[in-house]
């Protein structure tokens, strides 16, 4: 009880900032919606701004415990809750056609990140987070990967900032670009679902495209492709966990005892379990329970996961020096740009090869 009391002020601040960020993300000015930026990005920016104005705010005795708890534990809870929004059966069925594009774009982003990490001498953890965030699902993938590789708050903030930059650019230019180069409506949906990083930006790009193409269905198809892509969190985080475990054992020397439990990200297993629960309930006969679960509970889980991620990003922002972030930002931005361009080119190229490019819904 005493530990909770010590953490409460810091957690409360993160809740309040996350609530403000969520409200900001719902603002719409003309045809532009701030949802393209997203609550997590607003939250991390507000956190960094507070630390810039009051440098010792996050490290004060009153705030420190709750802010650290939010950036670590709440972040893991957010990933677990996100699992309830994934019906593996539905995603596998609807997203199967886009699978070659998804696999190729994920591989090219990770390969580019790995090569440029060595060529440009970029921090390994930042390169990993940018590569994973670019290839899978932006902030959610970074949230899942950061605890696995033990990335610190500044590394997470750096990666989130890079992903945010190219999210916004993609959401603004891809709808017109796709239409001008002759992508069909289905082709664009797969393009948006594989080449735009974050779910909110995929939604924004696909919604805009429906207006440009004069048709419906692009949004639902793009989101399904994006959710299919999100499943890559599972194998990638598990592989990274095993790599980290092996390296820890080696660095400890022969005979050194390394606690597997302290290294392995068990929250990813809970994420999988949550997805399995939703999948099983999805095949049950219709009833008041399944209706409540699929329509109400899953919707609430999506909202809560996003809110928790915003809370965690706020805590990370509070622990980040924005001046240092800007000074170190050149190489990660260049890496993010290269990953983004590679993913865009591969997404379009694979669609050409598989015949999806000009198809319509």
mmCIF file of C-alpha atoms in Angstrom:
data_model
loop_
_atom_site.group_PDB
_atom_site.id
_atom_site.type_symbol
_atom_site.label_atom_id
_atom_site.label_comp_id
_atom_site.label_asym_id
_atom_site.label_seq_id
_atom_site.Cartn_x
_atom_site.Cartn_y
_atom_site.Cartn_z
ATOM 1 C CA UNK A 1 0.000 0.000 0.000
ATOM 2 C CA UNK A 2 2.870 2.326 0.877
ATOM 3 C CA UNK A 3 4.539 1.593 -2.479
ATOM 4 C CA UNK A 4 1.318 2.445 -4.326
ATOM 5 C CA UNK A 5 0.995 5.675 -2.364
ATOM 6 C CA UNK A 6 4.525 6.679 -3.380
ATOM 7 C CA UNK A 7 3.759 5.974 -7.044
ATOM 8 C CA UNK A 8 0.341 7.639 -7.121
ATOM 9 C CA UNK A 9 1.422 11.273 -7.796
ATOM 10 C CA UNK A 10 3.550 10.296 -10.815
ATOM 11 C CA UNK A 11 0.872 7.958 -12.196
ATOM 12 C CA UNK A 12 -1.796 10.651 -11.734
ATOM 13 C CA UNK A 13 0.250 13.189 -13.707
ATOM 14 C CA UNK A 14 0.648 10.669 -16.545
ATOM 15 C CA UNK A 15 -3.112 9.964 -16.514
ATOM 16 C CA UNK A 16 -3.945 13.679 -16.731
ATOM 17 C CA UNK A 17 -1.470 14.342 -19.537
ATOM 18 C CA UNK A 18 -2.666 11.251 -21.411
ATOM 19 C CA UNK A 19 -6.265 12.477 -21.106
ATOM 20 C CA UNK A 20 -5.257 15.882 -22.496
ATOM 21 C CA UNK A 21 -3.333 14.203 -25.326
ATOM 22 C CA UNK A 22 -6.344 12.018 -26.147
ATOM 23 C CA UNK A 23 -8.562 15.092 -26.387
ATOM 24 C CA UNK A 24 -6.005 16.875 -28.581
ATOM 25 C CA UNK A 25 -5.921 13.901 -30.946
ATOM 26 C CA UNK A 26 -9.683 14.216 -31.476
ATOM 27 C CA UNK A 27 -9.507 17.814 -32.710
ATOM 28 C CA UNK A 28 -10.304 18.351 -36.371
ATOM 29 C CA UNK A 29 -9.626 21.562 -38.277
ATOM 30 C CA UNK A 30 -11.289 21.522 -41.669
ATOM 31 C CA UNK A 31 -10.293 18.324 -43.424
ATOM 32 C CA UNK A 32 -7.237 17.797 -41.198
ATOM 33 C CA UNK A 33 -7.653 15.598 -38.134
ATOM 34 C CA UNK A 34 -5.073 15.605 -35.336
ATOM 35 C CA UNK A 35 -5.682 11.876 -35.007
ATOM 36 C CA UNK A 36 -3.030 11.482 -37.708
ATOM 37 C CA UNK A 37 -0.542 12.555 -35.023
ATOM 38 C CA UNK A 38 -2.110 10.416 -32.322
ATOM 39 C CA UNK A 39 -2.450 10.677 -28.544
ATOM 40 C CA UNK A 40 0.863 8.859 -27.778
ATOM 41 C CA UNK A 41 2.859 11.425 -29.767
ATOM 42 C CA UNK A 42 1.051 14.352 -28.141
ATOM 43 C CA UNK A 43 1.696 12.737 -24.743
ATOM 44 C CA UNK A 44 5.430 12.289 -25.303
ATOM 45 C CA UNK A 45 5.749 15.860 -26.623
ATOM 46 C CA UNK A 46 3.916 17.307 -23.602
ATOM 47 C CA UNK A 47 6.132 15.237 -21.290
ATOM 48 C CA UNK A 48 9.324 16.481 -22.968
ATOM 49 C CA UNK A 49 8.069 20.077 -22.860
ATOM 50 C CA UNK A 50 7.399 19.844 -19.098
ATOM 51 C CA UNK A 51 10.902 18.461 -18.506
ATOM 52 C CA UNK A 52 12.384 21.245 -20.648
ATOM 53 C CA UNK A 53 10.615 23.873 -18.517
ATOM 54 C CA UNK A 54 11.063 22.087 -15.167
ATOM 55 C CA UNK A 55 14.176 19.871 -15.565
ATOM 56 C CA UNK A 56 13.919 18.186 -12.157
ATOM 57 C CA UNK A 57 10.184 17.459 -12.305
ATOM 58 C CA UNK A 58 10.439 13.761 -13.274
ATOM 59 C CA UNK A 59 13.291 12.996 -10.862
ATOM 60 C CA UNK A 60 11.716 14.604 -7.800
ATOM 61 C CA UNK A 61 11.042 12.237 -4.899
ATOM 62 C CA UNK A 62 7.287 12.745 -5.269
ATOM 63 C CA UNK A 63 7.092 11.975 -9.002
ATOM 64 C CA UNK A 64 9.966 9.602 -9.761
ATOM 65 C CA UNK A 65 8.436 6.303 -8.598
ATOM 66 C CA UNK A 66 5.143 6.695 -10.444
ATOM 67 C CA UNK A 67 6.748 7.934 -13.660
ATOM 68 C CA UNK A 68 9.185 4.998 -13.779
ATOM 69 C CA UNK A 69 6.341 2.561 -13.018
ATOM 70 C CA UNK A 70 4.256 4.032 -15.855
ATOM 71 C CA UNK A 71 7.081 3.938 -18.406
ATOM 72 C CA UNK A 72 7.825 0.269 -17.611
ATOM 73 C CA UNK A 73 4.805 -1.617 -16.231
ATOM 74 C CA UNK A 74 1.949 0.382 -17.756
ATOM 75 C CA UNK A 75 3.707 0.047 -21.114
ATOM 76 C CA UNK A 76 3.688 -3.753 -20.779
ATOM 77 C CA UNK A 77 0.039 -3.776 -19.669
ATOM 78 C CA UNK A 78 -0.826 -1.727 -22.774
ATOM 79 C CA UNK A 79 0.701 -4.383 -25.037
ATOM 80 C CA UNK A 80 -1.148 -7.191 -23.216
ATOM 81 C CA UNK A 81 -4.499 -5.386 -23.504
ATOM 82 C CA UNK A 82 -3.792 -4.728 -27.199
ATOM 83 C CA UNK A 83 -3.890 -8.507 -27.680
ATOM 84 C CA UNK A 84 -7.644 -8.557 -26.978
ATOM 85 C CA UNK A 85 -8.229 -6.535 -30.164
ATOM 86 C CA UNK A 86 -6.636 -9.194 -32.398
ATOM 87 C CA UNK A 87 -8.789 -12.046 -33.711
ATOM 88 C CA UNK A 88 -6.159 -14.305 -35.256
ATOM 89 C CA UNK A 89 -8.693 -16.230 -37.346
ATOM 90 C CA UNK A 90 -10.261 -13.175 -38.955
ATOM 91 C CA UNK A 91 -6.889 -11.577 -39.604
ATOM 92 C CA UNK A 92 -5.474 -14.766 -41.144
ATOM 93 C CA UNK A 93 -8.509 -15.131 -43.416
ATOM 94 C CA UNK A 94 -8.838 -11.554 -44.617
ATOM 95 C CA UNK A 95 -5.165 -10.619 -44.548
ATOM 96 C CA UNK A 96 -3.840 -13.702 -46.350
ATOM 97 C CA UNK A 97 -3.681 -11.988 -49.748
ATOM 98 C CA UNK A 98 -1.482 -9.232 -48.368
ATOM 99 C CA UNK A 99 0.900 -11.645 -46.620
ATOM 100 C CA UNK A 100 3.652 -11.621 -49.312
ATOM 101 C CA UNK A 101 3.685 -7.811 -49.244
ATOM 102 C CA UNK A 102 3.753 -7.742 -45.429
ATOM 103 C CA UNK A 103 6.594 -10.255 -45.142
ATOM 104 C CA UNK A 104 8.712 -8.509 -47.791
ATOM 105 C CA UNK A 105 8.225 -5.019 -46.299
ATOM 106 C CA UNK A 106 9.076 -6.230 -42.787
ATOM 107 C CA UNK A 107 12.205 -8.007 -43.999
ATOM 108 C CA UNK A 108 13.462 -5.057 -46.069
ATOM 109 C CA UNK A 109 13.019 -2.619 -43.182
ATOM 110 C CA UNK A 110 14.888 -4.857 -40.730
ATOM 111 C CA UNK A 111 17.674 -5.501 -43.254
ATOM 112 C CA UNK A 112 18.061 -1.776 -44.040
ATOM 113 C CA UNK A 113 18.100 -0.944 -40.309
ATOM 114 C CA UNK A 114 20.751 -3.586 -39.634
ATOM 115 C CA UNK A 115 22.990 -2.492 -42.514
ATOM 116 C CA UNK A 116 22.749 1.236 -41.774
ATOM 117 C CA UNK A 117 23.280 0.604 -38.046
ATOM 118 C CA UNK A 118 26.788 -0.620 -38.920
ATOM 119 C CA UNK A 119 27.485 1.786 -41.777
ATOM 120 C CA UNK A 120 26.309 4.918 -39.948
ATOM 121 C CA UNK A 121 27.398 3.785 -36.457
ATOM 122 C CA UNK A 122 23.899 4.207 -35.016
ATOM 123 C CA UNK A 123 23.100 2.990 -31.503
ATOM 124 C CA UNK A 124 21.995 -0.651 -31.756
ATOM 125 C CA UNK A 125 18.858 -0.242 -29.651
ATOM 126 C CA UNK A 126 17.707 2.876 -31.517
ATOM 127 C CA UNK A 127 18.307 1.136 -34.861
ATOM 128 C CA UNK A 128 16.364 -1.901 -33.665
ATOM 129 C CA UNK A 129 13.424 0.213 -32.473
ATOM 130 C CA UNK A 130 13.305 2.317 -35.659
ATOM 131 C CA UNK A 131 13.543 -0.816 -37.821
ATOM 132 C CA UNK A 132 10.811 -2.636 -35.891
ATOM 133 C CA UNK A 133 8.618 0.461 -35.629
ATOM 134 C CA UNK A 134 8.907 1.156 -39.360
ATOM 135 C CA UNK A 135 8.259 -2.428 -40.406
ATOM 136 C CA UNK A 136 5.477 -3.517 -38.058
ATOM 137 C CA UNK A 137 3.179 -1.004 -36.428
ATOM 138 C CA UNK A 138 4.912 2.127 -35.256
ATOM 139 C CA UNK A 139 4.412 3.019 -31.604
ATOM 140 C CA UNK A 140 2.826 -0.299 -30.618
ATOM 141 C CA UNK A 141 5.795 -2.290 -31.950
ATOM 142 C CA UNK A 142 8.243 0.043 -30.223
ATOM 143 C CA UNK A 143 6.223 -0.297 -26.999
ATOM 144 C CA UNK A 144 6.431 -4.089 -27.231
ATOM 145 C CA UNK A 145 10.103 -4.210 -28.233
ATOM 146 C CA UNK A 146 11.587 -1.632 -25.851
ATOM 147 C CA UNK A 147 11.271 -3.762 -22.662
ATOM 148 C CA UNK A 148 12.575 -6.821 -24.514
ATOM 149 C CA UNK A 149 15.869 -5.157 -25.525
ATOM 150 C CA UNK A 150 15.999 -3.044 -22.337
ATOM 151 C CA UNK A 151 15.928 0.264 -24.226
ATOM 152 C CA UNK A 152 16.004 3.382 -22.056
ATOM 153 C CA UNK A 153 13.463 6.202 -22.231
ATOM 154 C CA UNK A 154 15.601 8.468 -24.410
ATOM 155 C CA UNK A 155 16.107 5.679 -26.970
ATOM 156 C CA UNK A 156 12.355 5.047 -27.067
ATOM 157 C CA UNK A 157 11.634 8.766 -27.407
ATOM 158 C CA UNK A 158 14.131 9.063 -30.255
ATOM 159 C CA UNK A 159 12.529 6.176 -32.125
ATOM 160 C CA UNK A 160 8.961 7.360 -31.558
ATOM 161 C CA UNK A 161 9.903 10.817 -32.870
ATOM 162 C CA UNK A 162 11.348 9.339 -36.078
ATOM 163 C CA UNK A 163 8.306 7.112 -36.654
ATOM 164 C CA UNK A 164 5.954 10.047 -35.996
ATOM 165 C CA UNK A 165 7.678 12.209 -38.616
ATOM 166 C CA UNK A 166 7.236 9.707 -41.449
ATOM 167 C CA UNK A 167 3.754 8.710 -40.264
ATOM 168 C CA UNK A 168 2.496 12.230 -40.814
ATOM 169 C CA UNK A 169 4.238 12.587 -44.185
ATOM 170 C CA UNK A 170 2.814 9.251 -45.380
ATOM 171 C CA UNK A 171 -0.723 10.049 -44.219
ATOM 172 C CA UNK A 172 -0.622 13.375 -46.067
ATOM 173 C CA UNK A 173 0.953 12.359 -49.400
ATOM 174 C CA UNK A 174 0.161 8.657 -49.934
ATOM 175 C CA UNK A 175 -3.562 8.970 -50.867
ATOM 176 C CA UNK A 176 -2.835 11.376 -53.739
ATOM 177 C CA UNK A 177 0.358 9.522 -54.693
ATOM 178 C CA UNK A 178 -1.439 6.161 -54.852
ATOM 179 C CA UNK A 179 -4.205 7.545 -57.042
ATOM 180 C CA UNK A 180 -1.802 9.357 -59.397
ATOM 181 C CA UNK A 181 0.403 6.293 -60.005
ATOM 182 C CA UNK A 182 -2.605 4.118 -60.839
ATOM 183 C CA UNK A 183 -2.984 1.993 -57.714
ATOM 184 C CA UNK A 184 -6.396 0.318 -57.597
ATOM 185 C CA UNK A 185 -8.533 0.749 -54.474
ATOM 186 C CA UNK A 186 -7.510 -2.690 -53.146
ATOM 187 C CA UNK A 187 -3.920 -2.010 -54.110
ATOM 188 C CA UNK A 188 -3.982 1.237 -52.163
ATOM 189 C CA UNK A 189 -5.530 -0.452 -49.107
ATOM 190 C CA UNK A 190 -2.658 -2.957 -49.037
ATOM 191 C CA UNK A 191 -0.167 -0.156 -49.730
ATOM 192 C CA UNK A 192 -1.502 1.896 -46.798
ATOM 193 C CA UNK A 193 -1.616 -1.139 -44.519
ATOM 194 C CA UNK A 194 1.994 -2.089 -45.249
ATOM 195 C CA UNK A 195 3.779 1.219 -45.921
ATOM 196 C CA UNK A 196 2.249 3.467 -43.231
ATOM 197 C CA UNK A 197 3.540 2.811 -39.738
ATOM 198 C CA UNK A 198 0.929 3.614 -37.108
ATOM 199 C CA UNK A 199 -2.738 2.543 -37.023
ATOM 200 C CA UNK A 200 -4.016 6.103 -36.637
ATOM 201 C CA UNK A 201 -2.045 7.199 -39.720
ATOM 202 C CA UNK A 202 -3.236 4.148 -41.699
ATOM 203 C CA UNK A 203 -6.806 5.114 -40.800
ATOM 204 C CA UNK A 204 -6.236 8.732 -41.828
ATOM 205 C CA UNK A 205 -4.614 7.790 -45.150
ATOM 206 C CA UNK A 206 -7.272 5.186 -46.018
ATOM 207 C CA UNK A 207 -10.158 7.526 -45.103
ATOM 208 C CA UNK A 208 -8.722 10.264 -47.318
ATOM 209 C CA UNK A 209 -8.213 7.742 -50.134
ATOM 210 C CA UNK A 210 -11.886 6.717 -50.026
ATOM 211 C CA UNK A 211 -12.779 10.314 -50.862
ATOM 212 C CA UNK A 212 -10.198 10.537 -53.662
ATOM 213 C CA UNK A 213 -11.126 7.160 -55.168
ATOM 214 C CA UNK A 214 -14.857 7.752 -54.652
ATOM 215 C CA UNK A 215 -15.412 4.321 -53.115
ATOM 216 C CA UNK A 216 -15.751 2.591 -49.758
ATOM 217 C CA UNK A 217 -14.008 -0.448 -48.331
ATOM 218 C CA UNK A 218 -10.461 0.915 -48.510
ATOM 219 C CA UNK A 219 -10.475 1.786 -44.806
ATOM 220 C CA UNK A 220 -11.637 -1.592 -43.522
ATOM 221 C CA UNK A 221 -9.256 -3.457 -45.848
ATOM 222 C CA UNK A 222 -6.261 -1.262 -44.910
ATOM 223 C CA UNK A 223 -6.923 -1.674 -41.167
ATOM 224 C CA UNK A 224 -7.173 -5.469 -41.576
ATOM 225 C CA UNK A 225 -3.828 -5.531 -43.413
ATOM 226 C CA UNK A 226 -2.370 -3.354 -40.646
ATOM 227 C CA UNK A 227 -3.649 -5.741 -37.939
ATOM 228 C CA UNK A 228 -2.180 -8.681 -39.846
ATOM 229 C CA UNK A 229 1.123 -6.829 -39.870
ATOM 230 C CA UNK A 230 0.810 -6.254 -36.113
ATOM 231 C CA UNK A 231 1.031 -10.010 -35.514
ATOM 232 C CA UNK A 232 4.715 -9.813 -36.461
ATOM 233 C CA UNK A 233 5.248 -8.366 -32.974
ATOM 234 C CA UNK A 234 5.041 -11.923 -31.638
ATOM 235 C CA UNK A 235 7.879 -13.659 -33.529
ATOM 236 C CA UNK A 236 10.170 -10.626 -33.593
ATOM 237 C CA UNK A 237 9.971 -9.904 -29.853
ATOM 238 C CA UNK A 238 10.402 -13.587 -29.018
ATOM 239 C CA UNK A 239 13.494 -13.843 -31.254
ATOM 240 C CA UNK A 240 14.942 -10.659 -29.712
ATOM 241 C CA UNK A 241 14.265 -12.055 -26.230
ATOM 242 C CA UNK A 242 16.129 -15.274 -26.963
ATOM 243 C CA UNK A 243 19.049 -13.349 -28.504
ATOM 244 C CA UNK A 244 19.265 -11.112 -25.441
ATOM 245 C CA UNK A 245 19.113 -14.140 -23.119
ATOM 246 C CA UNK A 246 21.943 -15.890 -24.956
ATOM 247 C CA UNK A 247 24.111 -12.768 -25.001
ATOM 248 C CA UNK A 248 23.535 -12.220 -21.277
ATOM 249 C CA UNK A 249 24.629 -15.761 -20.534
ATOM 250 C CA UNK A 250 27.745 -15.375 -22.678
ATOM 251 C CA UNK A 251 28.712 -12.026 -21.183
ATOM 252 C CA UNK A 252 28.317 -13.508 -17.710
ATOM 253 C CA UNK A 253 31.106 -15.955 -18.412
ATOM 254 C CA UNK A 254 31.201 -19.675 -18.007
ATOM 255 C CA UNK A 255 29.243 -20.858 -15.017
ATOM 256 C CA UNK A 256 27.535 -17.516 -14.503
ATOM 257 C CA UNK A 257 23.939 -17.759 -13.454
ATOM 258 C CA UNK A 258 21.570 -15.701 -15.559
ATOM 259 C CA UNK A 259 17.931 -15.525 -14.549
ATOM 260 C CA UNK A 260 15.819 -16.416 -17.581
ATOM 261 C CA UNK A 261 12.764 -15.078 -15.756
ATOM 262 C CA UNK A 262 14.333 -11.642 -15.306
ATOM 263 C CA UNK A 263 15.183 -11.346 -19.012
ATOM 264 C CA UNK A 264 12.391 -13.069 -20.923
ATOM 265 C CA UNK A 265 9.417 -10.765 -21.738
ATOM 266 C CA UNK A 266 6.559 -12.841 -20.315
ATOM 267 C CA UNK A 267 4.147 -10.011 -21.099
ATOM 268 C CA UNK A 268 4.430 -11.044 -24.785
ATOM 269 C CA UNK A 269 3.071 -14.467 -23.825
ATOM 270 C CA UNK A 270 0.135 -12.742 -22.117
ATOM 271 C CA UNK A 271 -0.342 -10.683 -25.289
ATOM 272 C CA UNK A 272 -0.561 -13.947 -27.267
ATOM 273 C CA UNK A 273 -2.945 -15.427 -24.685
ATOM 274 C CA UNK A 274 -5.236 -12.375 -24.986
ATOM 275 C CA UNK A 275 -5.276 -12.788 -28.780
ATOM 276 C CA UNK A 276 -6.099 -16.491 -28.444
ATOM 277 C CA UNK A 277 -9.002 -15.718 -26.081
ATOM 278 C CA UNK A 278 -10.487 -13.255 -28.587
ATOM 279 C CA UNK A 279 -9.969 -15.763 -31.416
ATOM 280 C CA UNK A 280 -11.740 -18.567 -29.514
ATOM 281 C CA UNK A 281 -14.668 -16.338 -28.567
ATOM 282 C CA UNK A 282 -14.858 -15.238 -32.200
ATOM 283 C CA UNK A 283 -15.801 -18.765 -33.328
ATOM 284 C CA UNK A 284 -18.360 -19.410 -30.581
ATOM 285 C CA UNK A 285 -22.090 -19.383 -31.476
ATOM 286 C CA UNK A 286 -23.756 -15.979 -31.292
ATOM 287 C CA UNK A 287 -25.043 -15.129 -27.838
ATOM 288 C CA UNK A 288 -25.438 -12.122 -25.577
ATOM 289 C CA UNK A 289 -21.971 -12.872 -24.144
ATOM 290 C CA UNK A 290 -20.178 -13.081 -27.505
ATOM 291 C CA UNK A 291 -22.006 -9.990 -28.698
ATOM 292 C CA UNK A 292 -20.943 -8.058 -25.588
ATOM 293 C CA UNK A 293 -17.365 -9.320 -25.866
ATOM 294 C CA UNK A 294 -16.893 -8.587 -29.569
ATOM 295 C CA UNK A 295 -18.729 -5.282 -29.711
ATOM 296 C CA UNK A 296 -18.179 -3.736 -26.275
ATOM 297 C CA UNK A 297 -15.252 -5.390 -24.519
ATOM 298 C CA UNK A 298 -12.921 -5.454 -27.545
ATOM 299 C CA UNK A 299 -13.700 -1.801 -28.306
ATOM 300 C CA UNK A 300 -12.972 -0.859 -24.701
ATOM 301 C CA UNK A 301 -9.726 -2.867 -24.786
ATOM 302 C CA UNK A 302 -8.568 -0.997 -27.914
ATOM 303 C CA UNK A 303 -9.271 2.344 -26.265
ATOM 304 C CA UNK A 304 -7.604 1.379 -22.978
ATOM 305 C CA UNK A 305 -4.506 0.003 -24.740
ATOM 306 C CA UNK A 306 -4.116 3.265 -26.652
ATOM 307 C CA UNK A 307 -4.632 5.286 -23.462
ATOM 308 C CA UNK A 308 -2.045 3.217 -21.576
ATOM 309 C CA UNK A 309 0.445 3.634 -24.430
ATOM 310 C CA UNK A 310 -0.136 7.406 -24.248
ATOM 311 C CA UNK A 311 0.483 7.256 -20.473
ATOM 312 C CA UNK A 312 3.727 5.356 -21.010
ATOM 313 C CA UNK A 313 4.851 7.752 -23.755
ATOM 314 C CA UNK A 314 4.135 10.665 -21.420
ATOM 315 C CA UNK A 315 6.345 9.075 -18.735
ATOM 316 C CA UNK A 316 9.071 8.481 -21.314
ATOM 317 C CA UNK A 317 8.797 12.109 -22.434
ATOM 318 C CA UNK A 318 9.145 13.279 -18.831
ATOM 319 C CA UNK A 319 12.394 11.295 -18.595
ATOM 320 C CA UNK A 320 13.785 12.649 -21.886
ATOM 321 C CA UNK A 321 15.972 15.687 -22.506
ATOM 322 C CA UNK A 322 14.576 17.198 -25.683
ATOM 323 C CA UNK A 323 17.775 19.185 -26.321
ATOM 324 C CA UNK A 324 19.882 16.006 -26.363
ATOM 325 C CA UNK A 325 17.227 14.343 -28.495
ATOM 326 C CA UNK A 326 17.491 17.047 -31.189
ATOM 327 C CA UNK A 327 21.302 16.938 -31.108
ATOM 328 C CA UNK A 328 21.346 13.175 -31.662
ATOM 329 C CA UNK A 329 18.430 13.152 -34.110
ATOM 330 C CA UNK A 330 20.202 13.324 -37.484
ATOM 331 C CA UNK A 331 21.265 9.696 -37.908
ATOM 332 C CA UNK A 332 18.030 8.107 -36.594
ATOM 333 C CA UNK A 333 15.984 10.346 -38.927
ATOM 334 C CA UNK A 334 18.183 9.314 -41.873
ATOM 335 C CA UNK A 335 17.705 5.674 -40.863
ATOM 336 C CA UNK A 336 13.935 6.128 -40.569
ATOM 337 C CA UNK A 337 13.820 7.798 -43.988
ATOM 338 C CA UNK A 338 15.750 4.935 -45.625
ATOM 339 C CA UNK A 339 13.496 2.322 -43.996
ATOM 340 C CA UNK A 340 10.408 4.278 -45.075
ATOM 341 C CA UNK A 341 11.558 4.619 -48.702
ATOM 342 C CA UNK A 342 12.563 0.931 -48.843
ATOM 343 C CA UNK A 343 9.197 -0.209 -47.448
ATOM 344 C CA UNK A 344 7.306 2.035 -49.897
ATOM 345 C CA UNK A 345 9.261 0.744 -52.889
ATOM 346 C CA UNK A 346 8.976 -2.921 -51.868
ATOM 347 C CA UNK A 347 5.238 -2.647 -51.114
ATOM 348 C CA UNK A 348 4.565 -1.266 -54.600
ATOM 349 C CA UNK A 349 7.031 -3.647 -56.255
ATOM 350 C CA UNK A 350 5.615 -6.819 -54.692
ATOM 351 C CA UNK A 351 2.088 -5.718 -55.602
ATOM 352 C CA UNK A 352 3.216 -5.362 -59.219
ATOM 353 C CA UNK A 353 4.714 -8.860 -59.164
ATOM 354 C CA UNK A 354 1.647 -10.461 -57.547
ATOM 355 C CA UNK A 355 -0.901 -8.634 -59.713
ATOM 356 C CA UNK A 356 -2.569 -6.744 -56.846
ATOM 357 C CA UNK A 357 -1.341 -3.300 -57.967
ATOM 358 C CA UNK A 358 -4.292 -2.224 -60.117
ATOM 359 C CA UNK A 359 -7.072 -4.323 -58.539
ATOM 360 C CA UNK A 360 -10.171 -2.707 -57.068
ATOM 361 C CA UNK A 361 -12.361 -3.667 -54.131
#
